[in-house]
Amino acid sequence: MKTKKTGKTMRVAGLLLALVLVTSCFVGGTFAKYVTSGTGADHAKVAKWGVKVEAHGEGDIFASTYDQIKDKDDTVVAGGNYKVIAPGTKKENAAVVYLSGNPEVAVKVTYNADNFALTGKWAYNDGQAGSADEYYCPLTFKITDGTTTKTIDCMGESMKSVDDVQTAVKNAVKSFSATYAPNTDLSTMGNKGLKISWEWPFEGGEGSKQTDVKDTYLGDLATTTGAESHGTIPAVYVEVTATVTQID
């Protein structure tokens, strides 16, 4: 009996040994296989913007005093804390807005003068019974980007009313809107922005519709006081806005 048990035991032990050897082969070695790998990576920073729009400073367009004659005292002086215009006064290339920056994106520069206005009465009335006010504005405006200049003669053939002048100025300013490619130095485009010139000639030239009588009438309207002064005194309001926007 012992011999049979011993033989059986030996067979079981041999089988276990064989399994251990087979397992050792799997553990001690590796399976052969195809392996392909690839790594993709990238890095980016935010594109530069850095655009600046600088509005004109006080006194750039209108003033409270004017010296139109070289080496002479001021010939026009406001009688209060306000700015004035008068025959013989003008301003050339007054800064309206400056642009600067070198954005790394395409941009559109949009100009508008939606709030430009001629307020009060820009008119003449000869005072005769039954006569009505007639439009009269002896000013000339020029808007420029340093390359192109748009001129609005307020007494030109197409100017029949204050509304005509306001529309012409607004359209002229808007026409300077433009788009620029990435990396454009905006300070070199359009002379850094827009400039405006205006003039009220001291006297009209040949063929001019300007007269001393009508100029004087405007000056007399400016003496109006009280509640009706706001709607009577001729005045000019200039406002230009520049907006820089990224485009696709």
mmCIF file of C-alpha atoms in Angstrom:
data_model
loop_
_atom_site.group_PDB
_atom_site.id
_atom_site.type_symbol
_atom_site.label_atom_id
_atom_site.label_comp_id
_atom_site.label_asym_id
_atom_site.label_seq_id
_atom_site.Cartn_x
_atom_site.Cartn_y
_atom_site.Cartn_z
ATOM 1 C CA MET A 1 0.000 0.000 0.000
ATOM 2 C CA LYS A 2 2.804 2.392 0.791
ATOM 3 C CA THR A 3 4.254 1.831 -2.660
ATOM 4 C CA LYS A 4 1.062 2.828 -4.417
ATOM 5 C CA LYS A 5 0.652 5.991 -2.303
ATOM 6 C CA THR A 6 4.242 6.910 -2.849
ATOM 7 C CA GLY A 7 3.881 6.537 -6.615
ATOM 8 C CA LYS A 8 0.766 8.616 -6.651
ATOM 9 C CA THR A 9 2.419 11.281 -4.599
ATOM 10 C CA MET A 10 5.367 11.352 -6.963
ATOM 11 C CA ARG A 11 3.091 11.782 -9.962
ATOM 12 C CA VAL A 12 1.274 14.756 -8.340
ATOM 13 C CA ALA A 13 4.571 16.331 -7.406
ATOM 14 C CA GLY A 14 5.848 15.910 -10.933
ATOM 15 C CA LEU A 15 2.753 17.533 -12.363
ATOM 16 C CA LEU A 16 3.077 20.506 -10.006
ATOM 17 C CA LEU A 17 6.724 20.862 -10.992
ATOM 18 C CA ALA A 18 5.783 20.943 -14.653
ATOM 19 C CA LEU A 19 3.160 23.651 -14.064
ATOM 20 C CA VAL A 20 5.660 25.712 -12.121
ATOM 21 C CA LEU A 21 8.160 25.437 -14.977
ATOM 22 C CA VAL A 22 5.526 26.468 -17.566
ATOM 23 C CA THR A 23 4.461 29.452 -15.441
ATOM 24 C CA SER A 24 8.094 30.443 -15.019
ATOM 25 C CA CYS A 25 8.428 30.604 -18.791
ATOM 26 C CA PHE A 26 5.546 33.091 -19.038
ATOM 27 C CA VAL A 27 6.765 35.192 -16.154
ATOM 28 C CA GLY A 28 10.378 35.241 -17.112
ATOM 29 C CA GLY A 29 9.872 36.180 -20.762
ATOM 30 C CA THR A 30 7.835 38.756 -22.872
ATOM 31 C CA PHE A 31 5.443 38.424 -25.720
ATOM 32 C CA ALA A 32 6.678 39.883 -29.059
ATOM 33 C CA LYS A 33 4.329 42.636 -30.434
ATOM 34 C CA TYR A 34 4.155 45.639 -32.771
ATOM 35 C CA VAL A 35 4.342 48.998 -30.996
ATOM 36 C CA THR A 36 3.946 52.444 -32.657
ATOM 37 C CA SER A 37 3.665 55.684 -30.697
ATOM 38 C CA GLY A 38 3.597 59.373 -31.446
ATOM 39 C CA THR A 39 3.354 62.533 -29.330
ATOM 40 C CA GLY A 40 1.778 65.808 -30.474
ATOM 41 C CA ALA A 41 2.307 69.042 -28.556
ATOM 42 C CA ASP A 42 2.014 72.782 -29.119
ATOM 43 C CA HIS A 43 2.214 76.061 -27.208
ATOM 44 C CA ALA A 44 0.662 79.463 -27.766
ATOM 45 C CA LYS A 45 0.302 82.806 -26.054
ATOM 46 C CA VAL A 46 -2.469 85.356 -26.383
ATOM 47 C CA ALA A 47 -2.090 87.506 -29.508
ATOM 48 C CA LYS A 48 -1.025 91.075 -28.847
ATOM 49 C CA TRP A 49 -3.682 93.786 -28.801
ATOM 50 C CA GLY A 50 -2.236 96.913 -27.214
ATOM 51 C CA VAL A 51 -4.384 99.321 -29.252
ATOM 52 C CA LYS A 52 -4.834 102.827 -27.852
ATOM 53 C CA VAL A 53 -7.259 105.523 -28.956
ATOM 54 C CA GLU A 54 -6.309 108.935 -27.575
ATOM 55 C CA ALA A 55 -8.930 111.658 -27.708
ATOM 56 C CA HIS A 56 -8.025 115.253 -28.475
ATOM 57 C CA GLY A 57 -7.142 117.518 -25.591
ATOM 58 C CA GLU A 58 -9.003 120.584 -24.455
ATOM 59 C CA GLY A 59 -8.548 123.560 -26.765
ATOM 60 C CA ASP A 60 -7.504 121.558 -29.800
ATOM 61 C CA ILE A 61 -10.521 122.437 -31.940
ATOM 62 C CA PHE A 62 -11.959 125.688 -30.581
ATOM 63 C CA ALA A 63 -10.576 128.332 -28.242
ATOM 64 C CA SER A 64 -11.626 131.278 -26.101
ATOM 65 C CA THR A 65 -8.986 133.572 -27.663
ATOM 66 C CA TYR A 66 -7.546 133.891 -31.159
ATOM 67 C CA ASP A 67 -4.575 135.801 -32.507
ATOM 68 C CA GLN A 68 -5.072 135.839 -36.246
ATOM 69 C CA ILE A 69 -2.452 138.521 -36.880
ATOM 70 C CA LYS A 70 1.167 137.593 -36.232
ATOM 71 C CA ASP A 71 2.929 139.538 -33.475
ATOM 72 C CA LYS A 72 -0.321 141.251 -32.459
ATOM 73 C CA ASP A 73 -2.475 140.926 -29.360
ATOM 74 C CA ASP A 74 -5.437 138.557 -29.420
ATOM 75 C CA THR A 75 -8.055 139.886 -31.797
ATOM 76 C CA VAL A 76 -10.915 137.705 -30.497
ATOM 77 C CA VAL A 77 -11.443 137.191 -26.765
ATOM 78 C CA ALA A 78 -14.470 135.481 -25.170
ATOM 79 C CA GLY A 79 -16.181 137.512 -22.479
ATOM 80 C CA GLY A 80 -16.744 134.488 -20.246
ATOM 81 C CA ASN A 81 -15.690 130.915 -19.537
ATOM 82 C CA TYR A 82 -16.542 129.521 -22.943
ATOM 83 C CA LYS A 83 -15.084 129.146 -26.442
ATOM 84 C CA VAL A 84 -16.072 131.211 -29.445
ATOM 85 C CA ILE A 85 -15.807 131.448 -33.208
ATOM 86 C CA ALA A 86 -16.020 134.660 -35.218
ATOM 87 C CA PRO A 87 -15.212 136.053 -38.653
ATOM 88 C CA GLY A 88 -11.487 135.713 -39.213
ATOM 89 C CA THR A 89 -11.002 132.758 -36.842
ATOM 90 C CA LYS A 90 -9.859 129.286 -37.822
ATOM 91 C CA LYS A 91 -8.048 126.180 -36.665
ATOM 92 C CA GLU A 92 -5.886 124.020 -38.885
ATOM 93 C CA ASN A 93 -5.294 120.301 -38.368
ATOM 94 C CA ALA A 94 -6.694 120.098 -34.868
ATOM 95 C CA ALA A 95 -6.112 116.637 -33.416
ATOM 96 C CA VAL A 96 -9.355 114.718 -32.994
ATOM 97 C CA VAL A 97 -8.207 111.149 -32.189
ATOM 98 C CA TYR A 98 -4.812 109.445 -32.238
ATOM 99 C CA LEU A 99 -4.358 105.726 -32.846
ATOM 100 C CA SER A 100 -1.422 103.592 -31.754
ATOM 101 C CA GLY A 101 -0.604 99.927 -31.281
ATOM 102 C CA ASN A 102 0.618 96.982 -33.334
ATOM 103 C CA PRO A 103 -2.057 94.273 -32.882
ATOM 104 C CA GLU A 104 -1.368 90.735 -34.056
ATOM 105 C CA VAL A 105 -4.919 90.407 -35.349
ATOM 106 C CA ALA A 106 -6.769 92.013 -38.258
ATOM 107 C CA VAL A 107 -8.728 95.080 -37.167
ATOM 108 C CA LYS A 108 -11.330 97.499 -38.409
ATOM 109 C CA VAL A 109 -11.042 101.158 -37.457
ATOM 110 C CA THR A 110 -14.445 102.837 -37.471
ATOM 111 C CA TYR A 111 -14.840 106.604 -37.238
ATOM 112 C CA ASN A 112 -18.121 108.373 -36.572
ATOM 113 C CA ALA A 113 -19.267 111.912 -35.849
ATOM 114 C CA ASP A 114 -22.873 111.052 -35.077
ATOM 115 C CA ASN A 115 -23.087 113.805 -32.456
ATOM 116 C CA PHE A 116 -21.709 116.606 -34.639
ATOM 117 C CA ALA A 117 -24.204 119.459 -34.550
ATOM 118 C CA LEU A 118 -24.878 123.028 -35.544
ATOM 119 C CA THR A 119 -27.192 124.253 -32.806
ATOM 120 C CA GLY A 120 -29.174 127.451 -32.453
ATOM 121 C CA LYS A 121 -30.098 129.540 -35.499
ATOM 122 C CA TRP A 122 -27.738 129.477 -38.432
ATOM 123 C CA ALA A 123 -29.920 131.857 -40.367
ATOM 124 C CA TYR A 124 -30.481 135.368 -41.634
ATOM 125 C CA ASN A 125 -33.608 137.459 -41.639
ATOM 126 C CA ASP A 126 -33.661 140.930 -43.137
ATOM 127 C CA GLY A 127 -36.349 142.008 -40.679
ATOM 128 C CA GLN A 128 -38.859 143.018 -43.318
ATOM 129 C CA ALA A 129 -42.491 142.273 -42.613
ATOM 130 C CA GLY A 130 -43.352 138.726 -43.633
ATOM 131 C CA SER A 131 -39.760 137.692 -44.351
ATOM 132 C CA ALA A 132 -38.695 134.244 -43.142
ATOM 133 C CA ASP A 133 -35.360 133.016 -41.866
ATOM 134 C CA GLU A 134 -32.997 131.797 -44.571
ATOM 135 C CA TYR A 135 -30.215 129.316 -43.920
ATOM 136 C CA TYR A 136 -26.810 130.945 -43.506
ATOM 137 C CA CYS A 137 -23.581 129.334 -42.258
ATOM 138 C CA PRO A 138 -20.274 130.823 -43.516
ATOM 139 C CA LEU A 139 -18.061 128.029 -42.088
ATOM 140 C CA THR A 140 -15.846 125.554 -43.910
ATOM 141 C CA PHE A 141 -14.773 122.200 -42.425
ATOM 142 C CA LYS A 142 -11.965 119.923 -43.572
ATOM 143 C CA ILE A 143 -11.376 116.384 -42.294
ATOM 144 C CA THR A 144 -8.103 114.648 -43.130
ATOM 145 C CA ASP A 145 -6.116 111.521 -42.345
ATOM 146 C CA GLY A 146 -2.959 113.086 -43.704
ATOM 147 C CA THR A 147 -3.421 111.561 -47.143
ATOM 148 C CA THR A 148 -7.018 112.317 -48.109
ATOM 149 C CA THR A 149 -8.949 115.477 -47.246
ATOM 150 C CA LYS A 150 -12.721 115.921 -47.340
ATOM 151 C CA THR A 151 -13.971 119.524 -47.509
ATOM 152 C CA ILE A 152 -17.435 120.675 -46.473
ATOM 153 C CA ASP A 153 -18.238 124.220 -47.576
ATOM 154 C CA CYS A 154 -21.330 125.100 -45.574
ATOM 155 C CA MET A 155 -22.323 127.632 -48.234
ATOM 156 C CA GLY A 156 -21.760 125.210 -51.110
ATOM 157 C CA GLU A 157 -24.433 124.555 -53.723
ATOM 158 C CA SER A 158 -25.560 121.317 -52.057
ATOM 159 C CA MET A 159 -25.805 122.876 -48.593
ATOM 160 C CA LYS A 160 -29.348 124.146 -48.161
ATOM 161 C CA SER A 161 -29.819 123.592 -44.443
ATOM 162 C CA VAL A 162 -28.178 122.744 -41.151
ATOM 163 C CA ASP A 163 -29.201 119.124 -41.693
ATOM 164 C CA ASP A 164 -27.296 119.064 -44.995
ATOM 165 C CA VAL A 165 -24.117 120.232 -43.249
ATOM 166 C CA GLN A 166 -24.477 117.781 -40.395
ATOM 167 C CA THR A 167 -25.022 114.875 -42.782
ATOM 168 C CA ALA A 168 -22.044 115.895 -44.934
ATOM 169 C CA VAL A 169 -19.680 116.093 -41.959
ATOM 170 C CA LYS A 170 -20.863 112.773 -40.534
ATOM 171 C CA ASN A 171 -20.458 111.034 -43.898
ATOM 172 C CA ALA A 172 -17.009 112.561 -44.423
ATOM 173 C CA VAL A 173 -15.769 111.319 -41.052
ATOM 174 C CA LYS A 174 -17.285 107.869 -41.566
ATOM 175 C CA SER A 175 -15.588 107.534 -44.962
ATOM 176 C CA PHE A 176 -12.183 107.266 -43.266
ATOM 177 C CA SER A 177 -13.093 103.931 -41.652
ATOM 178 C CA ALA A 178 -10.779 101.148 -42.841
ATOM 179 C CA THR A 179 -9.555 97.605 -42.166
ATOM 180 C CA TYR A 180 -5.937 96.646 -41.508
ATOM 181 C CA ALA A 181 -4.010 93.355 -41.633
ATOM 182 C CA PRO A 182 -2.390 91.775 -38.555
ATOM 183 C CA ASN A 183 0.845 93.397 -37.348
ATOM 184 C CA THR A 184 -0.062 96.781 -38.829
ATOM 185 C CA ASP A 185 1.431 99.681 -36.893
ATOM 186 C CA LEU A 186 -1.686 101.802 -36.437
ATOM 187 C CA SER A 187 0.372 104.862 -35.592
ATOM 188 C CA THR A 188 1.536 104.959 -39.222
ATOM 189 C CA MET A 189 -1.944 104.578 -40.709
ATOM 190 C CA GLY A 190 -3.848 107.741 -41.583
ATOM 191 C CA ASN A 191 -1.374 110.026 -39.845
ATOM 192 C CA LYS A 192 -2.218 108.285 -36.517
ATOM 193 C CA GLY A 193 -5.921 109.142 -36.835
ATOM 194 C CA LEU A 194 -8.064 112.052 -37.947
ATOM 195 C CA LYS A 195 -7.559 115.796 -37.829
ATOM 196 C CA ILE A 196 -10.046 118.552 -38.487
ATOM 197 C CA SER A 197 -9.693 122.090 -39.781
ATOM 198 C CA TRP A 198 -12.342 124.787 -39.800
ATOM 199 C CA GLU A 199 -12.532 128.424 -40.842
ATOM 200 C CA TRP A 200 -14.881 131.369 -40.727
ATOM 201 C CA PRO A 201 -13.347 133.672 -43.372
ATOM 202 C CA PHE A 202 -13.001 137.323 -42.399
ATOM 203 C CA GLU A 203 -14.591 138.163 -45.710
ATOM 204 C CA GLY A 204 -15.801 136.068 -48.580
ATOM 205 C CA GLY A 205 -13.854 135.802 -51.787
ATOM 206 C CA GLU A 206 -15.121 136.275 -55.307
ATOM 207 C CA GLY A 207 -18.436 134.519 -55.812
ATOM 208 C CA SER A 208 -18.847 133.925 -52.076
ATOM 209 C CA LYS A 209 -22.305 134.022 -50.542
ATOM 210 C CA GLN A 210 -20.816 135.411 -47.345
ATOM 211 C CA THR A 211 -21.685 139.022 -46.534
ATOM 212 C CA ASP A 212 -20.891 141.405 -43.689
ATOM 213 C CA VAL A 213 -24.609 141.967 -43.080
ATOM 214 C CA LYS A 214 -25.312 138.257 -42.605
ATOM 215 C CA ASP A 215 -22.211 137.723 -40.473
ATOM 216 C CA THR A 216 -23.345 140.599 -38.273
ATOM 217 C CA TYR A 217 -26.789 139.034 -37.945
ATOM 218 C CA LEU A 218 -25.236 135.851 -36.518
ATOM 219 C CA GLY A 219 -23.231 137.955 -34.058
ATOM 220 C CA ASP A 220 -26.386 139.732 -32.933
ATOM 221 C CA LEU A 221 -28.158 136.393 -32.397
ATOM 222 C CA ALA A 222 -25.310 135.461 -30.040
ATOM 223 C CA THR A 223 -26.321 138.282 -27.675
ATOM 224 C CA THR A 224 -29.641 136.586 -26.891
ATOM 225 C CA THR A 225 -30.192 135.941 -23.207
ATOM 226 C CA GLY A 226 -32.716 134.107 -21.111
ATOM 227 C CA ALA A 227 -34.626 130.924 -21.848
ATOM 228 C CA GLU A 228 -34.562 131.370 -25.624
ATOM 229 C CA SER A 229 -30.773 131.720 -25.848
ATOM 230 C CA HIS A 230 -30.164 127.966 -26.169
ATOM 231 C CA GLY A 231 -32.281 127.684 -29.289
ATOM 232 C CA THR A 232 -31.057 130.968 -30.760
ATOM 233 C CA ILE A 233 -27.312 131.439 -30.252
ATOM 234 C CA PRO A 234 -25.456 129.794 -33.180
ATOM 235 C CA ALA A 235 -22.981 127.187 -31.922
ATOM 236 C CA VAL A 236 -20.903 124.272 -33.186
ATOM 237 C CA TYR A 237 -20.391 120.945 -31.427
ATOM 238 C CA VAL A 238 -17.736 118.594 -32.801
ATOM 239 C CA GLU A 239 -17.367 115.056 -31.506
ATOM 240 C CA VAL A 240 -15.507 112.259 -33.296
ATOM 241 C CA THR A 241 -15.278 108.684 -32.029
ATOM 242 C CA ALA A 242 -12.785 106.055 -33.186
ATOM 243 C CA THR A 243 -13.435 102.390 -32.441
ATOM 244 C CA VAL A 244 -10.906 99.629 -33.173
ATOM 245 C CA THR A 245 -12.427 96.131 -33.423
ATOM 246 C CA GLN A 246 -10.875 92.748 -34.151
ATOM 247 C CA ILE A 247 -12.282 91.131 -37.299
ATOM 248 C CA ASP A 248 -12.317 87.483 -38.422
#
